[in-house]
């Protein structure tokens, strides 16, 4: 972003008060903000008592060597004990922990007592394979119960796990195995995706031919699809059903230091090799447990929670595994895609299990909007009482659609801002407290300190935009980048002295509420004004014919950058040339009216699909390449690389050439 703060263009006036019944029973009330403001560390020390410690911590935060934090450093605990065993000891062994729904329709409900036996067996199996506390285990699995069991088994024996999303290639897997120097890989023959089995084991076999992966002694393989042609390396490969099933279902968890590493999770960012984000034990579990309780108002005895993310992403780590299970929740684990075998699959699952809290991503909400209101309307969604969003800024129109068509017009929507690096939710409304504003994550949670600053690190006044920063350490913060302290300092702590730089643009509205405006690398500079991609996209999505939009700034001789918009239209209709030209004009005028003439896109291109990362984020970098007629950059993290060919084929000559 350049010398001028982000322009504040979008005006969103809709407001929704918390439902009175929810507010009256809410887990967390407005008082928590006061308490945390008066004594932030005391507040977190109190939240740490949500957990069962083997040795209670007497220290809260050691910030003597910033930004290398230590939280609850003299405490000891076992994460798996906190997520499983203690609930069984408390008489909740018969409560369902996981309702697993396989894509082909196979199901399995696992109680906490069963989960304890499964995790114990898996922990014993890893120990038999020679895994010791501190050894890294790579997990490359589909969304099946064994993924959760494997993570908890690693946590139980103090072996940091490194999940690699099942959709990643052998290359991506190899890089991550090398960097973490993993000793064991847990995988499956395959998983189900869009109605078909899709193999995983071949990618592991290929990855393990690469230099730097020699320390992998064993590959533990779950049989999921029953594919017949699984290549086998004797002495290295072992079936889960052979090794794990014969283990004792008892295992005594050992207590680890609060700062013992819990997991590494790689995040790619825009450039350079993936960063291994390191999270540790006590602070991480404290914050994910507290935020899951506070933000979703979880009532473990009656709620059915469903986070639709993959366990391979941080959202799955924190809000499928560690947050919900530490709170004794009952939750849904779904293997497949939302449109297999039909576009109502998710809503069918909500109806079937009586899901009360749904946590998903804007990309999924916009897809559902595009498929049509009539699809969710066919299902009984009345069990839902809290809806959450994460992963990208949610456009006000999508937010309102979500509340209206999924939440019956009454359910609060919480837009939760956080990152792999932050470990847990940082900025979000509280469903029983906050009067919500569609499109805004609004306020830092109790105990969290965030603000928006300008280029010179000065806090911007209400009504202005700039960079989002976190101004105080928090319990689930990343501790470093694995093997690269210097990169940790450079990436997050050098832009603004003493503050964590998140890399996101943001603004504060007149009430001081925070609106996220996209990655700062994506901010556009148009005739001397910094304009956020998010605001222009939201203006486009507010037009009834637009389902989704991605906006980039393309180099322009007159205005520095020109706004170039790629839009997906609602419904399936193919437009003729004339209709299309008329619609483009209509959309440009619409944005001009919503945001002002400066934000009017120079070009609007209707497309069938947008390039997305495998966690659903739009890859604007690739669209910028297209808009500037460059050869495409790295497409390896793209869900479907044919999307880019389609978009390029549709593109008329660039400005200046026509
Ligand atoms: C949890 C997760 C982090 C980046 C983050 C920001 C974007 C996430 C958001 C949001 C606006 C929200 N992001 N939640 N932007 N509003 N509610 O997504 O982690 O994959 O590391 O991505 O995602 O740009 O910096 P991660």
GROMACS .gro file of N, CA, C and O in nm, residues 595-649:
model
  220
  595UNK      N    1  -2.029   0.338  -0.438
  595UNK     CA    2  -1.903   0.375  -0.374
  595UNK      C    3  -1.847   0.510  -0.421
  595UNK      O    4  -1.754   0.562  -0.362
  596UNK      N    5  -1.898   0.562  -0.531
  596UNK     CA    6  -1.843   0.685  -0.587
  596UNK      C    7  -1.769   0.656  -0.715
  596UNK      O    8  -1.724   0.543  -0.738
  597UNK      N    9  -1.755   0.759  -0.799
  597UNK     CA   10  -1.698   0.740  -0.933
  597UNK      C   11  -1.555   0.684  -0.932
  597UNK      O   12  -1.518   0.609  -1.022
  598UNK      N   13  -1.476   0.714  -0.830
  598UNK     CA   14  -1.337   0.668  -0.826
  598UNK      C   15  -1.328   0.515  -0.828
  598UNK      O   16  -1.231   0.458  -0.876
  599UNK      N   17  -1.432   0.448  -0.774
  599UNK     CA   18  -1.428   0.302  -0.760
  599UNK      C   19  -1.493   0.228  -0.877
  599UNK      O   20  -1.499   0.106  -0.878
  600UNK      N   21  -1.538   0.303  -0.977
  600UNK     CA   22  -1.602   0.241  -1.093
  600UNK      C   23  -1.501   0.155  -1.168
  600UNK      O   24  -1.397   0.206  -1.210
  601UNK      N   25  -1.526   0.025  -1.185
  601UNK     CA   26  -1.428  -0.057  -1.256
  601UNK      C   27  -1.412  -0.011  -1.400
  601UNK      O   28  -1.509   0.026  -1.465
  602UNK      N   29  -1.289  -0.014  -1.448
  602UNK     CA   30  -1.267   0.019  -1.588
  602UNK      C   31  -1.318  -0.095  -1.676
  602UNK      O   32  -1.374  -0.074  -1.782
  603UNK      N   33  -1.295  -0.217  -1.628
  603UNK     CA   34  -1.343  -0.333  -1.705
  603UNK      C   35  -1.417  -0.428  -1.613
  603UNK      O   36  -1.380  -0.448  -1.498
  604UNK      N   37  -1.523  -0.490  -1.668
  604UNK     CA   38  -1.596  -0.593  -1.595
  604UNK      C   39  -1.607  -0.715  -1.686
  604UNK      O   40  -1.654  -0.703  -1.799
  605UNK      N   41  -1.560  -0.828  -1.638
  605UNK     CA   42  -1.560  -0.949  -1.721
  605UNK      C   43  -1.642  -1.059  -1.656
  605UNK      O   44  -1.604  -1.110  -1.551
  606UNK      N   45  -1.756  -1.094  -1.716
  606UNK     CA   46  -1.830  -1.209  -1.662
  606UNK      C   47  -1.752  -1.338  -1.690
  606UNK      O   48  -1.704  -1.359  -1.802
  607UNK      N   49  -1.734  -1.421  -1.588
  607UNK     CA   50  -1.661  -1.548  -1.603
  607UNK      C   51  -1.743  -1.659  -1.535
  607UNK      O   52  -1.836  -1.632  -1.458
  608UNK      N   53  -1.708  -1.784  -1.566
  608UNK     CA   54  -1.784  -1.896  -1.510
  608UNK      C   55  -1.730  -1.938  -1.373
  608UNK      O   56  -1.803  -1.988  -1.288
  609UNK      N   57  -1.601  -1.918  -1.352
  609UNK     CA   58  -1.539  -1.961  -1.227
  609UNK      C   59  -1.431  -1.862  -1.191
  609UNK      O   60  -1.383  -1.787  -1.276
  610UNK      N   61  -1.389  -1.864  -1.064
  610UNK     CA   62  -1.277  -1.780  -1.021
  610UNK      C   63  -1.166  -1.869  -0.966
  610UNK      O   64  -1.195  -1.975  -0.911
  611UNK      N   65  -1.042  -1.826  -0.980
  611UNK     CA   66  -0.934  -1.909  -0.924
  611UNK      C   67  -0.934  -1.898  -0.772
  611UNK      O   68  -0.933  -1.788  -0.717
  612UNK      N   69  -0.937  -2.012  -0.706
  612UNK     CA   70  -0.941  -2.013  -0.559
  612UNK      C   71  -0.833  -2.105  -0.506
  612UNK      O   72  -0.800  -2.205  -0.569
  613UNK      N   73  -0.785  -2.073  -0.388
  613UNK     CA   74  -0.695  -2.167  -0.320
  613UNK      C   75  -0.782  -2.283  -0.273
  613UNK      O   76  -0.904  -2.276  -0.271
  614UNK      N   77  -0.716  -2.387  -0.227
  614UNK     CA   78  -0.791  -2.503  -0.185
  614UNK      C   79  -0.866  -2.478  -0.055
  614UNK      O   80  -0.946  -2.561  -0.014
  615UNK      N   81  -0.840  -2.368   0.014
  615UNK     CA   82  -0.923  -2.336   0.129
  615UNK      C   83  -1.027  -2.232   0.091
  615UNK      O   84  -1.093  -2.176   0.178
  616UNK      N   85  -1.043  -2.203  -0.037
  616UNK     CA   86  -1.155  -2.121  -0.083
  616UNK      C   87  -1.126  -1.972  -0.098
  616UNK      O   88  -1.216  -1.895  -0.127
  617UNK      N   89  -1.001  -1.931  -0.079
  617UNK     CA   90  -0.972  -1.788  -0.095
  617UNK      C   91  -0.944  -1.756  -0.241
  617UNK      O   92  -0.874  -1.831  -0.309
  618UNK      N   93  -0.996  -1.643  -0.286
  618UNK     CA   94  -0.974  -1.602  -0.425
  618UNK      C   95  -0.827  -1.565  -0.444
  618UNK      O   96  -0.770  -1.491  -0.364
  619UNK      N   97  -0.766  -1.614  -0.553
  619UNK     CA   98  -0.625  -1.582  -0.580
  619UNK      C   99  -0.617  -1.464  -0.676
  619UNK      O  100  -0.609  -1.481  -0.797
  620UNK      N  101  -0.620  -1.345  -0.619
  620UNK     CA  102  -0.622  -1.224  -0.702
  620UNK      C  103  -0.492  -1.206  -0.781
  620UNK      O  104  -0.492  -1.149  -0.887
  621UNK      N  105  -0.383  -1.257  -0.722
  621UNK     CA  106  -0.253  -1.248  -0.789
  621UNK      C  107  -0.261  -1.305  -0.932
  621UNK      O  108  -0.207  -1.246  -1.026
  622UNK      N  109  -0.331  -1.418  -0.947
  622UNK     CA  110  -0.339  -1.479  -1.081
  622UNK      C  111  -0.427  -1.395  -1.173
  622UNK      O  112  -0.400  -1.382  -1.292
  623UNK      N  113  -0.531  -1.336  -1.116
  623UNK     CA  114  -0.618  -1.251  -1.199
  623UNK      C  115  -0.545  -1.126  -1.244
  623UNK      O  116  -0.568  -1.073  -1.351
  624UNK      N  117  -0.454  -1.079  -1.158
  624UNK     CA  118  -0.373  -0.962  -1.195
  624UNK      C  119  -0.282  -0.999  -1.313
  624UNK      O  120  -0.266  -0.922  -1.407
  625UNK      N  121  -0.226  -1.118  -1.307
  625UNK     CA  122  -0.144  -1.165  -1.420
  625UNK      C  123  -0.227  -1.163  -1.548
  625UNK      O  124  -0.181  -1.117  -1.652
  626UNK      N  125  -0.350  -1.213  -1.538
  626UNK     CA  126  -0.436  -1.217  -1.657
  626UNK      C  127  -0.468  -1.075  -1.703
  626UNK      O  128  -0.455  -1.042  -1.822
  627UNK      N  129  -0.504  -0.991  -1.610
  627UNK     CA  130  -0.545  -0.855  -1.645
  627UNK      C  131  -0.430  -0.776  -1.705
  627UNK      O  132  -0.450  -0.682  -1.782
  628UNK      N  133  -0.308  -0.813  -1.670
  628UNK     CA  134  -0.192  -0.742  -1.723
  628UNK      C  135  -0.123  -0.821  -1.833
  628UNK      O  136  -0.009  -0.792  -1.870
  629UNK      N  137  -0.194  -0.925  -1.883
  629UNK     CA  138  -0.143  -1.005  -1.995
  629UNK      C  139  -0.006  -1.065  -1.970
  629UNK      O  140   0.077  -1.069  -2.058
  630UNK      N  141   0.018  -1.109  -1.845
  630UNK     CA  142   0.145  -1.172  -1.814
  630UNK      C  143   0.128  -1.323  -1.815
  630UNK      O  144   0.017  -1.373  -1.799
  631UNK      N  145   0.238  -1.394  -1.825
  631UNK     CA  146   0.228  -1.539  -1.805
  631UNK      C  147   0.194  -1.563  -1.659
  631UNK      O  148   0.238  -1.489  -1.571
  632UNK      N  149   0.118  -1.667  -1.639
  632UNK     CA  150   0.069  -1.693  -1.504
  632UNK      C  151   0.180  -1.733  -1.409
  632UNK      O  152   0.268  -1.810  -1.444
  633UNK      N  153   0.170  -1.682  -1.285
  633UNK     CA  154   0.262  -1.723  -1.180
  633UNK      C  155   0.226  -1.863  -1.130
  633UNK      O  156   0.151  -1.936  -1.195
  634UNK      N  157   0.279  -1.895  -1.016
  634UNK     CA  158   0.262  -2.027  -0.955
  634UNK      C  159   0.114  -2.063  -0.936
  634UNK      O  160   0.040  -1.992  -0.869
  635UNK      N  161   0.071  -2.172  -0.999
  635UNK     CA  162  -0.070  -2.211  -0.987
  635UNK      C  163  -0.089  -2.338  -0.903
  635UNK      O  164  -0.196  -2.395  -0.899
  636UNK      N  165   0.018  -2.378  -0.833
  636UNK     CA  166   0.011  -2.508  -0.766
  636UNK      C  167  -0.088  -2.513  -0.651
  636UNK      O  168  -0.134  -2.620  -0.616
  637UNK      N  169  -0.124  -2.397  -0.593
  637UNK     CA  170  -0.219  -2.405  -0.482
  637UNK      C  171  -0.363  -2.386  -0.529
  637UNK      O  172  -0.455  -2.378  -0.450
  638UNK      N  173  -0.382  -2.380  -0.659
  638UNK     CA  174  -0.514  -2.360  -0.716
  638UNK      C  175  -0.598  -2.488  -0.708
  638UNK      O  176  -0.548  -2.596  -0.731
  639UNK      N  177  -0.728  -2.473  -0.681
  639UNK     CA  178  -0.816  -2.591  -0.675
  639UNK      C  179  -0.826  -2.655  -0.813
  639UNK      O  180  -0.824  -2.775  -0.827
  640UNK      N  181  -0.841  -2.572  -0.914
  640UNK     CA  182  -0.868  -2.625  -1.047
  640UNK      C  183  -0.796  -2.536  -1.147
  640UNK      O  184  -0.840  -2.425  -1.175
  641UNK      N  185  -0.683  -2.584  -1.200
  641UNK     CA  186  -0.601  -2.494  -1.281
  641UNK      C  187  -0.662  -2.465  -1.418
  641UNK      O  188  -0.625  -2.370  -1.484
  642UNK      N  189  -0.761  -2.547  -1.461
  642UNK     CA  190  -0.823  -2.520  -1.590
  642UNK      C  191  -0.904  -2.390  -1.587
  642UNK      O  192  -0.932  -2.330  -1.690
  643UNK      N  193  -0.942  -2.347  -1.466
  643UNK     CA  194  -1.015  -2.221  -1.450
  643UNK      C  195  -0.941  -2.107  -1.517
  643UNK      O  196  -1.000  -2.022  -1.584
  644UNK      N  197  -0.809  -2.104  -1.501
  644UNK     CA  198  -0.732  -1.992  -1.554
  644UNK      C  199  -0.732  -1.990  -1.706
  644UNK      O  200  -0.738  -1.885  -1.767
  645UNK      N  201  -0.727  -2.110  -1.767
  645UNK     CA  202  -0.731  -2.115  -1.913
  645UNK      C  203  -0.863  -2.059  -1.963
  645UNK      O  204  -0.867  -1.981  -2.058
  646UNK      N  205  -0.971  -2.097  -1.895
  646UNK     CA  206  -1.103  -2.048  -1.934
  646UNK      C  207  -1.110  -1.897  -1.925
  646UNK      O  208  -1.162  -1.829  -2.013
  647UNK      N  209  -1.056  -1.842  -1.816
  647UNK     CA  210  -1.062  -1.697  -1.797
  647UNK      C  211  -0.977  -1.626  -1.902
  647UNK      O  212  -1.020  -1.529  -1.963
  648UNK      N  213  -0.858  -1.680  -1.926
  648UNK     CA  214  -0.770  -1.615  -2.024
  648UNK      C  215  -0.832  -1.616  -2.164
  648UNK      O  216  -0.824  -1.519  -2.237
  649UNK      N  217  -0.899  -1.728  -2.197
  649UNK     CA  218  -0.960  -1.739  -2.330
  649UNK      C  219  -1.069  -1.634  -2.349
  649UNK      O  220  -1.094  -1.587  -2.459
   0.00000   0.00000   0.00000
